[in-house]
CSV table of C-alpha atoms and ligand atoms in Angstrom, one decimal:
chain,number,residue,atom,x,y,z
V,81,UNK,CA,-81.0,72.6,-189.5
V,82,UNK,CA,-78.1,75.4,-190.3
V,83,UNK,CA,-79.3,79.3,-188.3
V,84,UNK,CA,-79.1,80.3,-192.3
V,85,UNK,CA,-80.9,78.1,-195.2
V,86,UNK,CA,-80.3,81.1,-197.6
V,87,UNK,CA,-76.9,83.3,-198.1
V,88,UNK,CA,-75.6,85.9,-200.6
V,89,UNK,CA,-71.6,86.0,-200.2
V,90,UNK,CA,-70.1,89.2,-201.5
V,91,UNK,CA,-67.2,88.9,-203.6
V,92,UNK,CA,-66.0,85.8,-204.6
V,93,UNK,CA,-62.1,86.6,-202.4
V,94,UNK,CA,-60.6,84.3,-200.6
V,95,UNK,CA,-62.8,84.5,-197.7
V,96,UNK,CA,-66.3,84.5,-199.5
V,97,UNK,CA,-65.5,81.5,-201.9
V,98,UNK,CA,-64.3,79.4,-199.1
V,99,UNK,CA,-67.6,80.7,-196.5
V,100,UNK,CA,-69.2,79.6,-199.8
V,101,UNK,CA,-68.1,76.7,-200.6
V,102,UNK,CA,-68.3,75.2,-196.2
V,103,UNK,CA,-72.0,76.5,-196.4
V,104,UNK,CA,-72.7,75.0,-199.9
V,105,UNK,CA,-71.1,71.4,-199.1
V,106,UNK,CA,-73.5,70.9,-195.9
V,107,UNK,CA,-76.7,71.8,-198.5
V,108,UNK,CA,-77.1,75.6,-197.4
V,109,UNK,CA,-78.5,78.0,-200.3
V,110,UNK,CA,-75.7,80.6,-201.6
V,111,UNK,CA,-75.1,83.0,-204.2
V,112,UNK,CA,-71.4,84.3,-204.1
V,113,UNK,CA,-71.3,87.3,-206.8
V,114,UNK,CA,-68.3,89.1,-207.9
V,115,UNK,CA,-68.1,93.1,-209.7
V,116,UNK,CA,-65.6,91.9,-211.5
V,117,UNK,CA,-66.0,89.9,-215.2
V,118,UNK,CA,-64.3,86.9,-214.5
V,119,UNK,CA,-62.4,84.5,-211.7
V,120,UNK,CA,-58.6,85.4,-213.4
V,121,UNK,CA,-59.0,89.1,-213.8
V,122,UNK,CA,-56.2,89.5,-211.3
V,123,UNK,CA,-52.8,88.5,-211.3
V,124,UNK,CA,-49.4,88.3,-209.1
V,125,UNK,CA,-48.5,85.4,-206.2
V,126,UNK,CA,-49.6,84.8,-203.1
V,127,UNK,CA,-47.6,83.5,-200.3
V,128,UNK,CA,-49.7,81.1,-198.3
V,129,UNK,CA,-48.7,80.3,-194.1
V,130,UNK,CA,-49.3,76.6,-193.3
V,131,UNK,CA,-53.0,78.0,-191.4
V,132,UNK,CA,-54.0,78.7,-194.9
V,133,UNK,CA,-52.5,75.6,-196.4
V,134,UNK,CA,-55.0,74.4,-193.6
V,135,UNK,CA,-58.3,76.1,-194.5
V,136,UNK,CA,-57.5,75.4,-198.3
V,137,UNK,CA,-57.3,71.4,-196.8
V,138,UNK,CA,-60.5,71.7,-195.8
V,139,UNK,CA,-61.8,73.1,-198.1
V,140,UNK,CA,-60.6,70.1,-200.0
V,141,UNK,CA,-59.0,71.8,-202.3
V,142,UNK,CA,-55.1,70.9,-200.8
V,143,UNK,CA,-54.1,68.4,-203.5
V,144,UNK,CA,-54.7,70.8,-206.5
V,145,UNK,CA,-52.7,73.7,-204.4
V,146,UNK,CA,-49.6,71.6,-203.8
V,147,UNK,CA,-49.7,71.0,-207.3
V,148,UNK,CA,-49.9,73.8,-208.4
V,149,UNK,CA,-48.2,76.4,-206.5
V,150,UNK,CA,-44.4,75.9,-204.8
V,151,UNK,CA,-44.6,74.4,-201.2
V,152,UNK,CA,-40.3,75.5,-198.7
V,153,UNK,CA,-40.2,74.9,-195.3
V,154,UNK,CA,-37.6,77.7,-195.1
V,155,UNK,CA,-36.6,81.9,-195.2
V,156,UNK,CA,-33.6,83.2,-196.0
V,157,UNK,CA,-31.7,86.0,-194.6
V,158,UNK,CA,-29.1,88.0,-196.7
V,159,UNK,CA,-26.8,90.8,-196.8
V,160,UNK,CA,-27.7,93.6,-199.6
V,161,UNK,CA,-23.7,93.2,-200.6
V,162,UNK,CA,-22.1,92.8,-203.7
V,163,UNK,CA,-22.5,88.9,-203.5
V,164,UNK,CA,-26.7,88.3,-201.4
V,165,UNK,CA,-24.9,86.3,-198.6
V,166,UNK,CA,-26.9,83.9,-197.3
V,167,UNK,CA,-26.7,85.4,-193.8
V,168,UNK,CA,-29.3,82.8,-191.6
V,169,UNK,CA,-31.2,80.3,-192.6
V,170,UNK,CA,-34.4,79.7,-190.6
V,171,UNK,CA,-36.9,77.0,-190.4
V,172,UNK,CA,-40.1,78.4,-190.9
V,173,UNK,CA,-42.1,76.9,-188.2
V,174,UNK,CA,-45.0,75.0,-189.5
V,175,UNK,CA,-48.2,76.3,-189.2
V,176,UNK,CA,-50.6,74.2,-190.6
V,177,UNK,CA,-49.4,71.9,-189.2
V,178,UNK,CA,-46.2,68.9,-189.5
V,179,UNK,CA,-47.6,67.4,-192.6
V,180,UNK,CA,-47.9,70.9,-194.4
V,181,UNK,CA,-44.9,72.4,-196.1
V,182,UNK,CA,-44.4,76.2,-193.8
V,183,UNK,CA,-45.3,78.4,-196.8
V,184,UNK,CA,-45.7,77.1,-200.5
V,185,UNK,CA,-46.3,80.2,-203.0
V,186,UNK,CA,-48.2,80.2,-206.0
V,187,UNK,CA,-50.0,82.1,-208.7
V,188,UNK,CA,-53.6,83.8,-207.3
V,189,UNK,CA,-55.6,83.3,-210.7
V,190,UNK,CA,-54.7,79.2,-210.2
V,191,UNK,CA,-55.5,79.8,-206.5
V,192,UNK,CA,-58.7,81.4,-207.7
V,193,UNK,CA,-60.1,78.8,-210.6
V,194,UNK,CA,-59.2,76.3,-207.8
V,195,UNK,CA,-61.9,78.0,-205.1
V,196,UNK,CA,-64.3,78.5,-208.2
V,197,UNK,CA,-64.2,74.9,-209.5
V,198,UNK,CA,-65.3,73.4,-205.9
V,199,UNK,CA,-67.8,76.5,-205.4
V,200,UNK,CA,-69.4,74.8,-208.2
V,201,UNK,CA,-69.2,71.6,-207.6
V,202,UNK,CA,-70.5,71.9,-204.4
V,203,UNK,CA,-73.6,73.9,-206.1
V,204,UNK,CA,-73.4,77.9,-205.5
V,205,UNK,CA,-74.4,80.3,-208.0
V,206,UNK,CA,-71.8,82.4,-208.8
V,207,UNK,CA,-72.5,85.7,-210.7
V,208,UNK,CA,-69.6,88.1,-212.2
V,209,UNK,CA,-69.6,91.1,-212.9
V,210,UNK,CA,-72.7,92.1,-210.4
V,211,UNK,CA,-72.8,93.8,-206.8
V,212,UNK,CA,-75.2,94.5,-204.8
V,213,UNK,CA,-76.7,98.2,-204.3
V,214,UNK,CA,-79.5,98.2,-201.6
V,215,UNK,CA,-80.0,96.6,-198.5
V,216,UNK,CA,-82.6,96.7,-196.1
V,217,UNK,CA,-83.2,94.4,-193.4
V,218,UNK,CA,-86.4,93.2,-191.3
V,219,UNK,CA,-86.1,90.6,-188.2
V,220,UNK,CA,-86.2,87.7,-191.3
V,221,UNK,CA,-84.1,88.6,-194.0
V,222,UNK,CA,-82.8,90.8,-195.9
V,223,UNK,CA,-83.4,92.3,-198.8
V,224,UNK,CA,-81.1,93.3,-202.0
V,225,UNK,CA,-81.0,95.3,-204.9
V,226,UNK,CA,-78.5,94.0,-207.3
V,227,UNK,CA,-76.7,96.2,-209.9
V,228,UNK,CA,-78.6,94.4,-212.7
V,229,UNK,CA,-82.0,95.7,-211.5
V,230,UNK,CA,-82.5,92.6,-209.7
V,231,UNK,CA,-83.3,91.7,-206.1
V,232,UNK,CA,-83.7,88.8,-203.4
V,233,UNK,CA,-84.0,88.4,-199.8
V,234,UNK,CA,-81.9,85.9,-198.0
V,235,UNK,CA,-81.3,84.6,-194.5
V,236,UNK,CA,-77.9,86.2,-194.0
V,237,UNK,CA,-75.7,88.2,-196.8
V,238,UNK,CA,-71.2,88.6,-196.0
V,239,UNK,CA,-69.7,91.5,-197.4
V,240,UNK,CA,-66.4,89.5,-197.7
V,241,UNK,CA,-65.9,92.2,-200.6
V,242,UNK,CA,-62.6,93.4,-199.1
V,243,UNK,CA,-60.6,96.3,-197.9
V,244,UNK,CA,-62.9,99.1,-199.6
V,245,UNK,CA,-65.9,96.7,-199.1
V,246,UNK,CA,-69.3,97.9,-200.3
V,247,UNK,CA,-70.8,96.4,-198.2
V,248,UNK,CA,-69.3,98.2,-195.1
V,249,UNK,CA,-70.5,100.6,-196.3
V,250,UNK,CA,-74.2,100.1,-197.2
V,251,UNK,CA,-73.8,98.9,-193.4
V,252,UNK,CA,-73.1,103.6,-192.5
V,253,UNK,CA,-69.9,101.9,-190.7
V,254,UNK,CA,-67.1,104.8,-191.1
V,255,UNK,CA,-63.8,102.5,-191.0
V,256,UNK,CA,-60.8,104.7,-191.3
V,257,UNK,CA,-58.3,102.8,-193.5
V,258,UNK,CA,-54.8,103.7,-192.7
V,259,UNK,CA,-52.0,104.0,-194.8
V,260,UNK,CA,-48.9,102.6,-192.9
V,261,UNK,CA,-46.1,104.1,-194.5
V,262,UNK,CA,-44.5,101.6,-196.9
V,263,UNK,CA,-44.7,100.9,-200.7
V,264,UNK,CA,-44.1,98.0,-202.7
V,265,UNK,CA,-43.3,97.2,-206.0
V,266,UNK,CA,-44.4,94.1,-207.1
V,267,UNK,CA,-43.6,91.7,-210.7
V,268,UNK,CA,-44.9,87.9,-211.4
V,269,UNK,CA,-42.1,86.3,-213.5
V,270,UNK,CA,-40.4,83.3,-214.8
V,271,UNK,CA,-38.7,81.7,-211.2
V,272,UNK,CA,-34.8,81.0,-211.8
V,273,UNK,CA,-32.7,77.6,-210.7
V,274,UNK,CA,-31.4,79.7,-208.2
V,275,UNK,CA,-34.5,80.7,-206.5
V,276,UNK,CA,-35.9,77.8,-204.7
V,277,UNK,CA,-37.6,79.6,-200.8
V,278,UNK,CA,-38.4,83.5,-199.8
V,279,UNK,CA,-34.9,85.4,-199.0
V,280,UNK,CA,-35.2,88.2,-197.4
V,281,UNK,CA,-32.7,91.7,-198.6
V,282,UNK,CA,-33.2,94.0,-195.5
V,283,UNK,CA,-31.3,97.2,-195.4
V,284,UNK,CA,-29.7,99.0,-199.1
V,285,UNK,CA,-32.0,101.2,-201.3
V,286,UNK,CA,-34.3,99.2,-199.5
V,287,UNK,CA,-36.5,98.5,-196.5
V,288,UNK,CA,-36.6,94.3,-197.5
V,289,UNK,CA,-35.9,93.1,-201.1
V,290,UNK,CA,-37.5,89.3,-201.9
V,291,UNK,CA,-39.3,87.1,-203.9
V,292,UNK,CA,-41.4,84.0,-204.0
V,293,UNK,CA,-41.9,80.8,-205.9
V,294,UNK,CA,-45.1,80.3,-207.2
V,295,UNK,CA,-45.0,77.5,-208.8
V,296,UNK,CA,-42.0,75.5,-211.4
V,297,UNK,CA,-41.9,78.0,-213.9
V,298,UNK,CA,-42.8,81.5,-212.2
V,299,UNK,CA,-42.7,83.8,-209.1
V,300,UNK,CA,-43.0,87.3,-208.1
V,301,UNK,CA,-40.5,89.7,-207.2
V,302,UNK,CA,-40.7,92.6,-204.3
V,303,UNK,CA,-39.7,96.2,-202.9
V,304,UNK,CA,-40.5,97.9,-199.7
V,305,UNK,CA,-39.7,101.5,-200.0
V,306,UNK,CA,-41.1,104.3,-198.1
V,307,UNK,CA,-45.1,105.3,-199.5
V,308,UNK,CA,-44.9,107.6,-202.1
V,309,UNK,CA,-46.5,109.0,-205.0
V,310,UNK,CA,-46.0,106.9,-208.5
V,311,UNK,CA,-49.1,107.8,-209.6
V,312,UNK,CA,-47.9,110.0,-212.3
V,313,UNK,CA,-45.0,107.1,-214.2
V,314,UNK,CA,-45.9,105.2,-217.5
V,315,UNK,CA,-45.5,101.4,-217.2
V,316,UNK,CA,-42.3,101.5,-219.3
V,317,UNK,CA,-40.7,104.2,-215.9
V,318,UNK,CA,-42.1,102.4,-212.9
V,319,UNK,CA,-40.2,98.6,-215.0
V,320,UNK,CA,-37.4,101.2,-214.5
V,321,UNK,CA,-37.6,102.2,-210.9
V,322,UNK,CA,-38.3,98.7,-209.6
V,323,UNK,CA,-35.4,96.8,-211.8
V,324,UNK,CA,-33.3,100.8,-210.7
V,325,UNK,CA,-34.5,99.9,-206.7
V,326,UNK,CA,-33.3,95.6,-207.0
V,327,UNK,CA,-30.3,96.6,-207.8
V,328,UNK,CA,-29.1,97.0,-204.7
V,329,UNK,CA,-29.5,93.0,-204.3
V,330,UNK,CA,-27.4,90.2,-205.9
V,331,UNK,CA,-27.1,86.5,-205.3
V,332,UNK,CA,-30.6,84.9,-207.2
V,333,UNK,CA,-31.2,88.3,-207.0
V,334,UNK,CA,-29.3,89.1,-210.4
V,335,UNK,CA,-31.8,87.0,-211.6
V,336,UNK,CA,-34.0,87.7,-210.9
V,337,UNK,CA,-33.6,91.0,-211.6
V,338,UNK,CA,-32.5,89.7,-215.7
V,339,UNK,CA,-36.4,88.4,-215.8
V,340,UNK,CA,-37.6,92.0,-215.1
V,341,UNK,CA,-38.1,93.2,-218.7
V,342,UNK,CA,-42.0,93.2,-219.4
V,343,UNK,CA,-43.8,96.2,-218.0
V,344,UNK,CA,-47.2,94.3,-217.7
V,345,UNK,CA,-45.9,92.7,-215.0
V,346,UNK,CA,-44.4,95.2,-212.6
V,347,UNK,CA,-47.5,97.8,-210.2
V,348,UNK,CA,-47.0,99.8,-207.1
V,349,UNK,CA,-49.1,100.0,-204.1
V,350,UNK,CA,-49.0,100.9,-200.7
V,351,UNK,CA,-49.7,99.3,-197.3
V,352,UNK,CA,-52.6,99.7,-195.7
V,353,UNK,CA,-54.5,98.6,-192.8
V,354,UNK,CA,-57.6,98.9,-190.5
V,355,UNK,CA,-60.0,96.3,-187.7
V,356,UNK,CA,-62.8,96.5,-187.2
V,357,UNK,CA,-64.3,96.7,-183.8
V,358,UNK,CA,-66.5,94.0,-182.4
V,359,UNK,CA,-68.8,93.1,-183.2
V,360,UNK,CA,-68.1,92.5,-187.4
V,361,UNK,CA,-72.3,92.2,-188.7
V,362,UNK,CA,-74.7,94.6,-188.3
V,363,UNK,CA,-78.2,92.1,-187.7
V,364,UNK,CA,-78.2,89.8,-190.4
V,365,UNK,CA,-75.2,91.4,-192.7
V,366,UNK,CA,-72.1,90.7,-191.5
V,367,UNK,CA,-68.3,91.1,-192.7
V,368,UNK,CA,-64.7,89.2,-193.2
V,369,UNK,CA,-61.7,89.2,-194.1
V,370,UNK,CA,-60.6,92.3,-195.2
V,371,UNK,CA,-63.3,94.0,-194.8
V,372,UNK,CA,-63.4,93.5,-191.6
V,373,UNK,CA,-59.7,93.4,-191.3
V,374,UNK,CA,-56.4,94.0,-193.7
V,375,UNK,CA,-52.8,94.1,-192.5
V,376,UNK,CA,-49.8,94.8,-194.6
V,377,UNK,CA,-48.4,91.0,-196.1
V,378,UNK,CA,-45.1,91.9,-193.7
V,379,UNK,CA,-46.1,88.2,-191.8
V,380,UNK,CA,-47.9,86.8,-195.3
V,381,UNK,CA,-51.1,86.5,-192.9
V,382,UNK,CA,-54.0,87.8,-194.8
V,383,UNK,CA,-54.4,85.5,-197.0
V,384,UNK,CA,-55.1,83.1,-194.2
V,385,UNK,CA,-56.7,85.4,-191.4
V,386,UNK,CA,-60.3,84.9,-194.6
V,387,UNK,CA,-59.6,81.6,-194.7
V,388,UNK,CA,-60.2,81.0,-191.1
V,389,UNK,CA,-63.5,83.8,-190.7
V,390,UNK,CA,-64.4,82.2,-192.9
V,391,UNK,CA,-64.2,78.6,-191.7
V,392,UNK,CA,-65.3,79.8,-188.3
V,393,UNK,CA,-68.4,81.6,-189.4
V,394,UNK,CA,-69.7,78.7,-191.7
V,395,UNK,CA,-69.1,76.2,-188.7
V,396,UNK,CA,-71.0,78.1,-186.3
V,397,UNK,CA,-73.8,79.0,-188.6
V,398,UNK,CA,-74.1,75.8,-189.5
V,399,UNK,CA,-73.7,74.2,-186.2
V,400,UNK,CA,-76.7,76.6,-184.6
V,401,UNK,CA,-80.4,76.7,-184.9
V,402,UNK,CA,-81.3,80.4,-185.3
V,403,UNK,CA,-79.1,83.2,-185.9
V,404,UNK,CA,-79.2,85.1,-182.7
V,405,UNK,CA,-76.9,86.6,-180.4
V,406,UNK,CA,-74.9,83.9,-179.3
V,407,UNK,CA,-73.8,83.1,-182.2
V,408,UNK,CA,-72.3,86.4,-183.0
V,409,UNK,CA,-71.1,86.3,-179.6
V,410,UNK,CA,-69.2,83.3,-180.2
V,411,UNK,CA,-67.9,84.3,-184.1
V,412,UNK,CA,-66.6,87.3,-181.9
V,413,UNK,CA,-65.1,85.1,-179.4
V,414,UNK,CA,-63.1,83.1,-181.7
V,415,UNK,CA,-61.9,85.4,-184.6
V,416,UNK,CA,-61.8,89.3,-182.7
V,417,UNK,CA,-58.7,88.5,-180.9
V,418,UNK,CA,-56.7,86.3,-183.0
V,419,UNK,CA,-57.1,88.7,-186.7
V,420,UNK,CA,-56.4,92.0,-184.6
V,421,UNK,CA,-53.3,89.9,-182.8
V,422,UNK,CA,-51.9,89.7,-186.4
V,423,UNK,CA,-52.2,92.9,-187.7
V,424,UNK,CA,-51.2,94.5,-184.8
V,425,UNK,CA,-48.1,92.6,-185.6
V,426,UNK,CA,-48.0,92.8,-189.1
V,427,UNK,CA,-48.0,96.5,-188.4
V,428,UNK,CA,-45.5,96.9,-185.8
V,429,UNK,CA,-43.2,94.4,-188.0
V,430,UNK,CA,-43.3,96.9,-190.9
V,431,UNK,CA,-42.9,100.3,-188.1
V,432,UNK,CA,-40.0,99.2,-186.7
V,433,UNK,CA,-38.2,99.4,-190.2
V,434,UNK,CA,-39.7,102.6,-190.8
V,435,UNK,CA,-38.6,103.8,-187.0
V,436,UNK,CA,-34.7,102.3,-188.0
V,437,UNK,CA,-35.5,100.0,-184.6
V,438,UNK,CA,-34.6,96.8,-183.3
V,439,UNK,CA,-37.4,95.0,-182.7
V,440,UNK,CA,-37.5,91.3,-181.2
V,441,UNK,CA,-38.5,90.0,-184.5
V,442,UNK,CA,-38.0,86.5,-183.8
V,443,UNK,CA,-40.0,86.9,-180.6
V,444,UNK,CA,-43.1,88.8,-182.3
V,445,UNK,CA,-43.3,86.4,-185.1
V,446,UNK,CA,-42.6,82.9,-182.7
V,447,UNK,CA,-45.9,84.4,-180.6
V,448,UNK,CA,-47.8,84.9,-184.0
V,449,UNK,CA,-46.2,81.7,-185.6
V,450,UNK,CA,-47.5,80.2,-181.8
V,451,UNK,CA,-51.5,82.1,-182.2
V,452,UNK,CA,-51.8,80.6,-185.6
V,453,UNK,CA,-51.2,76.8,-185.2
V,454,UNK,CA,-53.5,76.5,-182.6
V,455,UNK,CA,-56.7,75.8,-184.9
V,456,UNK,CA,-58.8,79.0,-185.3
Y,721,FAD,C1,-49.1,94.5,-202.3
Y,721,FAD,C2,-49.6,93.1,-200.7
Y,721,FAD,C3,-49.6,91.8,-200.8
Y,721,FAD,C4,-50.3,90.8,-200.1
Y,721,FAD,N1,-49.7,89.4,-200.4
Y,721,FAD,C5,-50.5,88.8,-199.5
Y,721,FAD,C6,-49.8,87.1,-199.2
Y,721,FAD,O1,-48.9,87.4,-199.7
Y,721,FAD,N2,-50.4,86.6,-198.8
Y,721,FAD,C7,-51.6,86.5,-197.9
Y,721,FAD,O2,-51.7,85.9,-196.9
Y,721,FAD,N3,-52.0,87.7,-197.6
Y,721,FAD,C8,-51.3,88.9,-199.0
Y,721,FAD,N4,-52.1,89.3,-198.6
Y,721,FAD,C9,-53.1,90.0,-198.2
Y,721,FAD,C10,-54.3,88.8,-199.0
Y,721,FAD,O3,-54.3,89.7,-200.4
Y,721,FAD,C11,-56.0,89.3,-198.1
Y,721,FAD,O4,-54.9,89.1,-197.5
Y,721,FAD,C12,-56.5,88.6,-198.5
Y,721,FAD,O5,-56.9,88.9,-200.3
Y,721,FAD,C13,-58.6,89.3,-198.4
Y,721,FAD,O6,-59.5,88.5,-198.8
Y,721,FAD,P1,-60.9,89.0,-198.7
Y,721,FAD,O7,-61.2,87.2,-199.7
Y,721,FAD,O8,-60.8,89.3,-198.0
Y,721,FAD,O9,-60.7,89.6,-200.3
Y,721,FAD,P2,-60.5,90.1,-201.4
Y,721,FAD,O10,-59.3,89.4,-202.4
Y,721,FAD,O11,-59.9,91.5,-201.9
Y,721,FAD,O12,-61.1,89.6,-202.1
Y,721,FAD,C14,-62.8,90.4,-202.5
Y,721,FAD,C15,-63.4,90.6,-203.9
Y,721,FAD,O13,-64.5,91.2,-203.3
Y,721,FAD,C16,-64.8,91.5,-205.0
Y,721,FAD,N5,-65.2,93.5,-204.5
Y,721,FAD,C17,-64.7,94.5,-204.5
Y,721,FAD,N6,-65.8,94.5,-204.1
Y,721,FAD,C18,-66.7,94.4,-205.1
Y,721,FAD,C19,-68.2,94.5,-205.0
Y,721,FAD,N7,-68.5,95.8,-204.2
Y,721,FAD,N8,-69.0,94.1,-205.3
Y,721,FAD,C20,-68.9,92.2,-205.1
Y,721,FAD,N9,-67.3,92.3,-205.3
Y,721,FAD,C21,-66.7,93.1,-204.7
Y,721,FAD,C22,-63.4,92.0,-205.6
Y,721,FAD,O14,-63.2,92.4,-206.8
Y,721,FAD,C23,-62.6,91.0,-204.4
Y,721,FAD,O15,-63.1,89.7,-205.8
Y,721,FAD,C24,-51.2,90.7,-199.4
Y,721,FAD,C25,-51.8,92.1,-199.5
Y,721,FAD,C26,-51.2,93.0,-200.2
Y,721,FAD,C27,-51.8,95.1,-200.6
């Protein structure tokens, strides 16, 4: 008997949907609620590292992910010079195992659709346009009020509702989410033939300029600058700003920039970070994924860490008979140090750039690759 029979998962991102699939596959009744009206509401692309792919394979969606995405095994470092000179080609660690690519880019809506289809097939009851408005727990369960006026009672509530988690707020947890000092311009668009893997350009007018192929016909490109208030810009001004910043980068960037013509595809976000100190649960309510720990995407590990939280939580819930302190201790031991190390390393990589300091980037990346190569 699992430790829980009924579970409410709040938030249908990677952490929430993966948790729901793992539990529903083993007979747990799972309700999954999502505040957005539709699965494919969020655009852009995502870089998935090998350890994320390993989790997606365990979830039974690897073949579909492979078909939709674009896998690759090396990282290019290029100079911000008139030729975009290739300085180095670094083999990427295959952190998910030798039989999976080191890295795979894919459009976020496709990944969300694949996971949602899988969750529905597993028997997860998914409801869109809905959130939890009240949580009250006792020794045996959690009473939940929903935004449509309905109510339910569950053995466990999983708060997987992202960086600004409402569940975290309802638990009364104060957690400072801090800007790291960088802002990123991102654009999703067509992939020129010259882009076959991620290349990073350090220096020039931006800290980092790069791109990631996300499929046969698509990529996302990005430039990272000092965080600033860009909210007053019109979509056309946003496009012009990103094109201007990117004009210092050449080689394949020339082809990418030529495709940067659609203002609706350009987005600007600040990098932010937080880590919730252990424990991540309050009684029968637990926070996972970005709700508990959030890193800037300098290592592209946020998705992987969310998927790992889901896998470890579900494994422990399915192996135990009761939801007790031992289970939460085991969850803390397996997840908190690992996710914290990833967040701290991701922040450090950006901080070295902000400080114009020559940090030990290969050493740090090697250490994190070794850590996440170990199963979660
Ligand atoms: C600019 C940027 C680029 C990034 N790039 C990468 C990358 O390339 N690779 C990578 O691995 N990671 C990347 N990340 C990080 C990654 O996106 C996150 O770590 C990951 O998506 C976390 O998954 P999650 O399921 O915890 O949260 P989320 O993906 O945020 O999902 C939370 C879900 O909960 C829903 N929700 C929110 N509030 C409520 C509510 N009150 N009720 C119900 N539902 C709610 C949201 O709509 C959402 O669907 C990036 C992050 C940023 C900011």
